[in-house]
Amino acid sequence: MTNHMDQLDEPLHFGRALMSWILPGLGQCMAGHRRRGIFAMIAILGMFFCGLLIGGVDSVDRKEDPLWFYAQAAAGPIAFAADWANSGLLKTGRVGELVESPPSNPRAAPTMVSTFKTVTVANEVGILYCALAGLMNVVVVLDALKRPSALAQGGWKGS
Amino acid sequence: MNANLEPNSILLQAWIPLLEPIGDLGSYWWLLMLPLVLGISIAYRATHDESLDRFWYRVFMFTTKSIIAMGSLAAALYLFVYLVIPMLRVV
């Protein structure tokens, strides 16, 4: 009980939490928990990169998949960079070609889509990878927010 | 497509990493869940455990348990859909 109350009294480290959002695990490294931060960084960035590799940058789409993007955005600026690559390169036709897509509504005007756009299982798995990377980064950010520095825990342990 | 392309160059053109999704996964798409669970396990163990002693052993155990749990759930759902539901009488 005493330990629980002590944990509640611990200060919140908003700067470290912000750093962990910008680069997953950086907040833990700043607090002296270098190994912990590096493990988190490898896991989050690895999952996000694997998602892009599996599903392509089309896996991150702020306009077409906004709910998924809310989760993906928690992985940090890398999600916004992927969305920019999708909307700025693929959707404008600067990379690949734009082709006419049959509209779902016969009265609506046909839309132009990139030849790189897909609706395969791989794309869905890529979306899932990036979203779970973001959700796990929420855990990492919350950990950076609450975790005391290594010095406060009794000196540098390299953990 | 250029008809003079060698077969190897056609294969190389088949997938552009980061721009295109990986090729047809067929019925093996579920294998992609394994590295995903590993990534989740590493992030979870790195933030949850007080000590990082035997870190990779704990990651391995967490990954294995998660995969067994998901596999069991999938098997239960398979039995429910393909065995239980067909046995139900439609009135």
Short mmCIF file of C-alpha atoms in Angstrom, two decimals:
data_model
loop_
_atom_site.label_atom_id
_atom_site.label_comp_id
_atom_site.label_asym_id
_atom_site.label_seq_id
_atom_site.Cartn_x
_atom_site.Cartn_y
_atom_site.Cartn_z
CA MET A 1 0.00 0.00 0.00
CA THR A 2 2.82 2.34 0.93
CA ASN A 3 4.63 1.54 -2.31
CA HIS A 4 1.43 2.17 -4.26
CA MET A 5 1.00 5.55 -2.59
CA ASP A 6 4.65 6.35 -3.28
CA GLN A 7 4.10 5.58 -6.95
CA LEU A 8 1.15 7.97 -7.03
CA ASP A 9 3.33 10.72 -5.58
CA GLU A 10 5.99 10.35 -8.26
CA PRO A 11 6.23 13.28 -10.65
CA LEU A 12 5.13 12.95 -14.25
CA HIS A 13 7.84 13.41 -16.84
CA PHE A 14 6.03 15.08 -19.73
CA GLY A 15 9.24 15.94 -21.58
CA ARG A 16 10.36 12.32 -21.65
CA ALA A 17 6.88 11.21 -22.71
CA LEU A 18 7.01 13.67 -25.62
CA MET A 19 10.45 12.41 -26.58
CA SER A 20 9.15 8.84 -26.54
CA TRP A 21 6.37 9.85 -28.92
CA ILE A 22 8.82 11.59 -31.25
CA LEU A 23 11.21 8.62 -31.20
CA PRO A 24 9.92 5.51 -29.39
CA GLY A 25 12.12 4.64 -26.42
CA LEU A 26 13.98 7.96 -26.36
CA GLY A 27 12.28 9.01 -23.12
CA GLN A 28 13.51 5.86 -21.39
CA CYS A 29 17.04 6.47 -22.71
CA MET A 30 16.92 10.05 -21.35
CA ALA A 31 15.91 8.67 -17.96
CA GLY A 32 18.97 6.42 -17.93
CA HIS A 33 17.15 3.22 -18.88
CA ARG A 34 19.09 2.83 -22.08
CA ARG A 35 18.54 -0.89 -22.72
CA ARG A 36 14.84 -0.55 -22.01
CA GLY A 37 14.58 2.33 -24.46
CA ILE A 38 16.52 0.55 -27.17
CA PHE A 39 14.34 -2.56 -26.86
CA ALA A 40 11.20 -0.46 -27.12
CA MET A 41 12.64 1.44 -30.08
CA ILE A 42 13.53 -1.76 -31.94
CA ALA A 43 10.07 -3.20 -31.32
CA ILE A 44 8.00 -0.13 -32.27
CA LEU A 45 10.03 0.99 -35.27
CA GLY A 46 10.46 -2.62 -36.38
CA MET A 47 6.72 -3.25 -36.33
CA PHE A 48 5.98 0.00 -38.15
CA PHE A 49 8.63 -0.60 -40.82
CA CYS A 50 7.44 -4.20 -41.29
CA GLY A 51 3.91 -2.83 -41.74
CA LEU A 52 5.10 -0.52 -44.51
CA LEU A 53 7.11 -3.32 -46.07
CA ILE A 54 4.15 -5.71 -46.05
CA GLY A 55 1.37 -3.33 -47.01
CA GLY A 56 3.21 -0.45 -48.68
CA VAL A 57 2.87 3.20 -47.67
CA ASP A 58 -0.80 2.92 -48.62
CA SER A 59 -1.17 1.24 -45.20
CA VAL A 60 -1.09 4.69 -43.61
CA ASP A 61 -3.89 6.86 -44.94
CA ARG A 62 -5.19 9.74 -42.86
CA LYS A 63 -8.14 10.52 -45.14
CA GLU A 64 -9.38 7.08 -46.20
CA ASP A 65 -8.70 5.21 -42.96
CA PRO A 66 -8.98 7.89 -40.26
CA LEU A 67 -9.76 5.52 -37.37
CA TRP A 68 -6.73 3.37 -38.16
CA PHE A 69 -4.64 6.50 -38.53
CA TYR A 70 -5.49 7.63 -34.99
CA ALA A 71 -3.79 4.46 -33.71
CA GLN A 72 -0.93 4.69 -36.21
CA ALA A 73 -0.25 8.34 -35.33
CA ALA A 74 0.68 7.28 -31.80
CA ALA A 75 3.87 5.78 -33.28
CA GLY A 76 5.12 9.33 -33.79
CA PRO A 77 6.14 11.54 -36.72
CA ILE A 78 7.02 8.45 -38.76
CA ALA A 79 3.28 7.87 -39.25
CA PHE A 80 2.79 11.40 -40.56
CA ALA A 81 5.78 10.91 -42.87
CA ALA A 82 4.25 7.70 -44.24
CA ASP A 83 0.90 9.46 -44.73
CA TRP A 84 2.69 12.28 -46.54
CA ALA A 85 4.43 9.74 -48.78
CA ASN A 86 1.08 8.14 -49.53
CA SER A 87 -0.86 11.32 -50.22
CA GLY A 88 1.99 13.32 -51.74
CA LEU A 89 3.59 10.69 -53.91
CA LEU A 90 1.11 7.92 -54.69
CA LYS A 91 -2.20 9.76 -54.72
CA THR A 92 -0.89 12.63 -56.82
CA GLY A 93 0.58 10.25 -59.38
CA ARG A 94 4.15 11.51 -58.87
CA VAL A 95 5.08 7.86 -58.33
CA GLY A 96 3.17 5.33 -60.41
CA GLU A 97 0.15 6.23 -62.50
CA LEU A 98 -3.37 7.34 -61.74
CA VAL A 99 -6.13 5.24 -63.26
CA GLU A 100 -9.88 5.67 -63.27
CA SER A 101 -11.67 3.65 -60.63
CA PRO A 102 -15.32 2.66 -61.11
CA PRO A 103 -17.43 4.55 -58.56
CA SER A 104 -19.42 2.64 -55.99
CA ASN A 105 -22.39 4.89 -56.74
CA PRO A 106 -23.31 4.96 -60.48
CA ARG A 107 -24.32 8.62 -60.23
CA ALA A 108 -21.03 9.69 -58.69
CA ALA A 109 -18.09 10.79 -60.75
CA PRO A 110 -15.33 8.22 -61.23
CA THR A 111 -12.33 8.69 -58.97
CA MET A 112 -8.65 8.44 -59.84
CA VAL A 113 -6.55 5.99 -57.85
CA SER A 114 -2.87 5.10 -57.92
CA THR A 115 -1.81 1.88 -59.62
CA PHE A 116 0.01 1.10 -56.35
CA LYS A 117 -3.23 1.11 -54.36
CA THR A 118 -4.38 -2.34 -53.35
CA VAL A 119 -7.08 -3.96 -51.30
CA THR A 120 -5.28 -7.22 -50.64
CA VAL A 121 -4.80 -9.08 -47.37
CA ALA A 122 -1.20 -7.81 -47.33
CA ASN A 123 -2.49 -4.25 -47.19
CA GLU A 124 -4.78 -5.09 -44.28
CA VAL A 125 -1.95 -6.80 -42.41
CA GLY A 126 0.25 -3.75 -43.04
CA ILE A 127 -2.44 -1.47 -41.61
CA LEU A 128 -2.65 -3.73 -38.55
CA TYR A 129 1.14 -3.74 -38.03
CA CYS A 130 1.36 0.06 -38.15
CA ALA A 131 -1.68 0.49 -35.88
CA LEU A 132 -0.36 -1.95 -33.29
CA ALA A 133 3.04 -0.22 -33.40
CA GLY A 134 1.22 2.99 -32.52
CA LEU A 135 -0.82 1.40 -29.74
CA MET A 136 2.27 -0.20 -28.22
CA ASN A 137 3.99 3.18 -28.36
CA VAL A 138 1.18 4.51 -26.17
CA VAL A 139 2.38 1.98 -23.58
CA VAL A 140 5.97 3.16 -24.06
CA VAL A 141 4.96 6.82 -23.75
CA LEU A 142 3.00 6.13 -20.55
CA ASP A 143 6.01 4.24 -19.19
CA ALA A 144 8.27 7.21 -19.94
CA LEU A 145 5.74 9.48 -18.25
CA LYS A 146 5.81 7.57 -14.96
CA ARG A 147 9.19 5.83 -14.78
CA PRO A 148 11.67 7.42 -12.37
CA SER A 149 15.17 8.07 -13.64
CA ALA A 150 17.85 5.42 -13.16
CA LEU A 151 19.70 7.73 -10.76
CA ALA A 152 16.61 8.09 -8.55
CA GLN A 153 16.28 4.29 -8.47
CA GLY A 154 19.72 3.88 -6.96
CA GLY A 155 22.22 4.72 -9.62
CA TRP A 156 22.93 3.90 -13.21
CA LYS A 157 22.21 0.27 -13.94
CA GLY A 158 22.11 0.46 -17.69
CA SER A 159 18.63 -1.09 -17.62
CA MET B 1 5.10 -4.76 -70.51
CA ASN B 2 8.23 -5.21 -72.57
CA ALA B 3 8.18 -8.70 -74.07
CA ASN B 4 11.98 -8.81 -74.24
CA LEU B 5 12.44 -8.72 -70.46
CA GLU B 6 14.26 -11.64 -68.91
CA PRO B 7 12.26 -13.69 -66.39
CA ASN B 8 14.49 -12.55 -63.49
CA SER B 9 13.96 -8.90 -64.28
CA ILE B 10 10.23 -9.50 -64.39
CA LEU B 11 10.42 -11.02 -60.91
CA LEU B 12 12.41 -8.03 -59.65
CA GLN B 13 9.80 -5.69 -61.08
CA ALA B 14 7.04 -7.59 -59.37
CA TRP B 15 7.46 -5.94 -56.00
CA ILE B 16 8.71 -2.46 -55.13
CA PRO B 17 9.32 -2.38 -51.34
CA LEU B 18 7.44 0.32 -49.41
CA LEU B 19 5.45 1.36 -52.48
CA GLU B 20 3.66 -1.87 -53.22
CA PRO B 21 2.29 -4.46 -50.82
CA ILE B 22 4.18 -7.70 -50.62
CA GLY B 23 3.08 -10.28 -53.20
CA ASP B 24 0.25 -12.73 -52.97
CA LEU B 25 0.38 -14.44 -49.58
CA GLY B 26 -2.14 -17.10 -50.44
CA SER B 27 -3.27 -19.06 -47.43
CA TYR B 28 -0.12 -18.23 -45.44
CA TRP B 29 -1.06 -14.67 -44.51
CA TRP B 30 -1.56 -15.70 -40.89
CA LEU B 31 2.18 -16.43 -40.53
CA LEU B 32 2.71 -12.66 -40.55
CA MET B 33 1.12 -12.62 -37.10
CA LEU B 34 4.24 -14.26 -35.62
CA PRO B 35 6.67 -11.32 -36.01
CA LEU B 36 3.85 -9.01 -34.92
CA VAL B 37 3.44 -10.89 -31.66
CA LEU B 38 7.22 -10.86 -31.19
CA GLY B 39 7.29 -7.06 -31.58
CA ILE B 40 4.44 -6.63 -29.11
CA SER B 41 6.20 -8.95 -26.65
CA ILE B 42 9.48 -7.00 -26.82
CA ALA B 43 7.74 -3.65 -26.29
CA TYR B 44 5.57 -5.01 -23.49
CA ARG B 45 8.41 -6.74 -21.64
CA ALA B 46 10.70 -3.71 -22.02
CA THR B 47 8.18 -1.48 -20.27
CA HIS B 48 6.48 -3.87 -17.87
CA ASP B 49 9.29 -5.73 -16.11
CA GLU B 50 11.14 -4.17 -13.19
CA SER B 51 14.35 -5.96 -14.14
CA LEU B 52 15.65 -6.82 -17.59
CA ASP B 53 17.37 -9.98 -16.39
CA ARG B 54 16.51 -12.93 -18.66
CA PHE B 55 14.77 -10.48 -20.95
CA TRP B 56 14.83 -12.63 -24.10
CA TYR B 57 13.63 -15.69 -22.22
CA ARG B 58 10.64 -13.74 -20.96
CA VAL B 59 9.99 -12.38 -24.46
CA PHE B 60 10.12 -15.91 -25.85
CA MET B 61 7.68 -17.21 -23.21
CA PHE B 62 5.29 -14.30 -23.71
CA THR B 63 5.39 -14.78 -27.49
CA THR B 64 4.83 -18.53 -27.21
CA LYS B 65 1.91 -18.16 -24.80
CA SER B 66 0.28 -15.51 -26.98
CA ILE B 67 0.60 -17.66 -30.11
CA ILE B 68 -0.80 -20.71 -28.30
CA ALA B 69 -3.71 -18.63 -27.01
CA MET B 70 -4.48 -17.25 -30.46
CA GLY B 71 -4.13 -20.69 -32.03
CA SER B 72 -6.49 -22.18 -29.47
CA LEU B 73 -9.01 -19.44 -30.09
CA ALA B 74 -8.76 -19.97 -33.84
CA ALA B 75 -9.24 -23.73 -33.42
CA ALA B 76 -12.27 -23.18 -31.18
CA LEU B 77 -13.81 -20.79 -33.69
CA TYR B 78 -13.08 -23.24 -36.53
CA LEU B 79 -14.87 -26.03 -34.69
CA PHE B 80 -17.77 -23.75 -33.87
CA VAL B 81 -18.22 -22.54 -37.44
CA TYR B 82 -17.65 -25.82 -39.27
CA LEU B 83 -19.03 -28.35 -36.78
CA VAL B 84 -21.44 -26.75 -34.35
CA ILE B 85 -23.27 -24.36 -36.64
CA PRO B 86 -24.01 -26.99 -39.36
CA MET B 87 -25.52 -29.21 -36.67
CA LEU B 88 -28.01 -26.51 -35.68
CA ARG B 89 -31.44 -27.12 -37.12
CA VAL B 90 -33.05 -24.35 -39.06
CA VAL B 91 -36.69 -24.05 -38.08
#
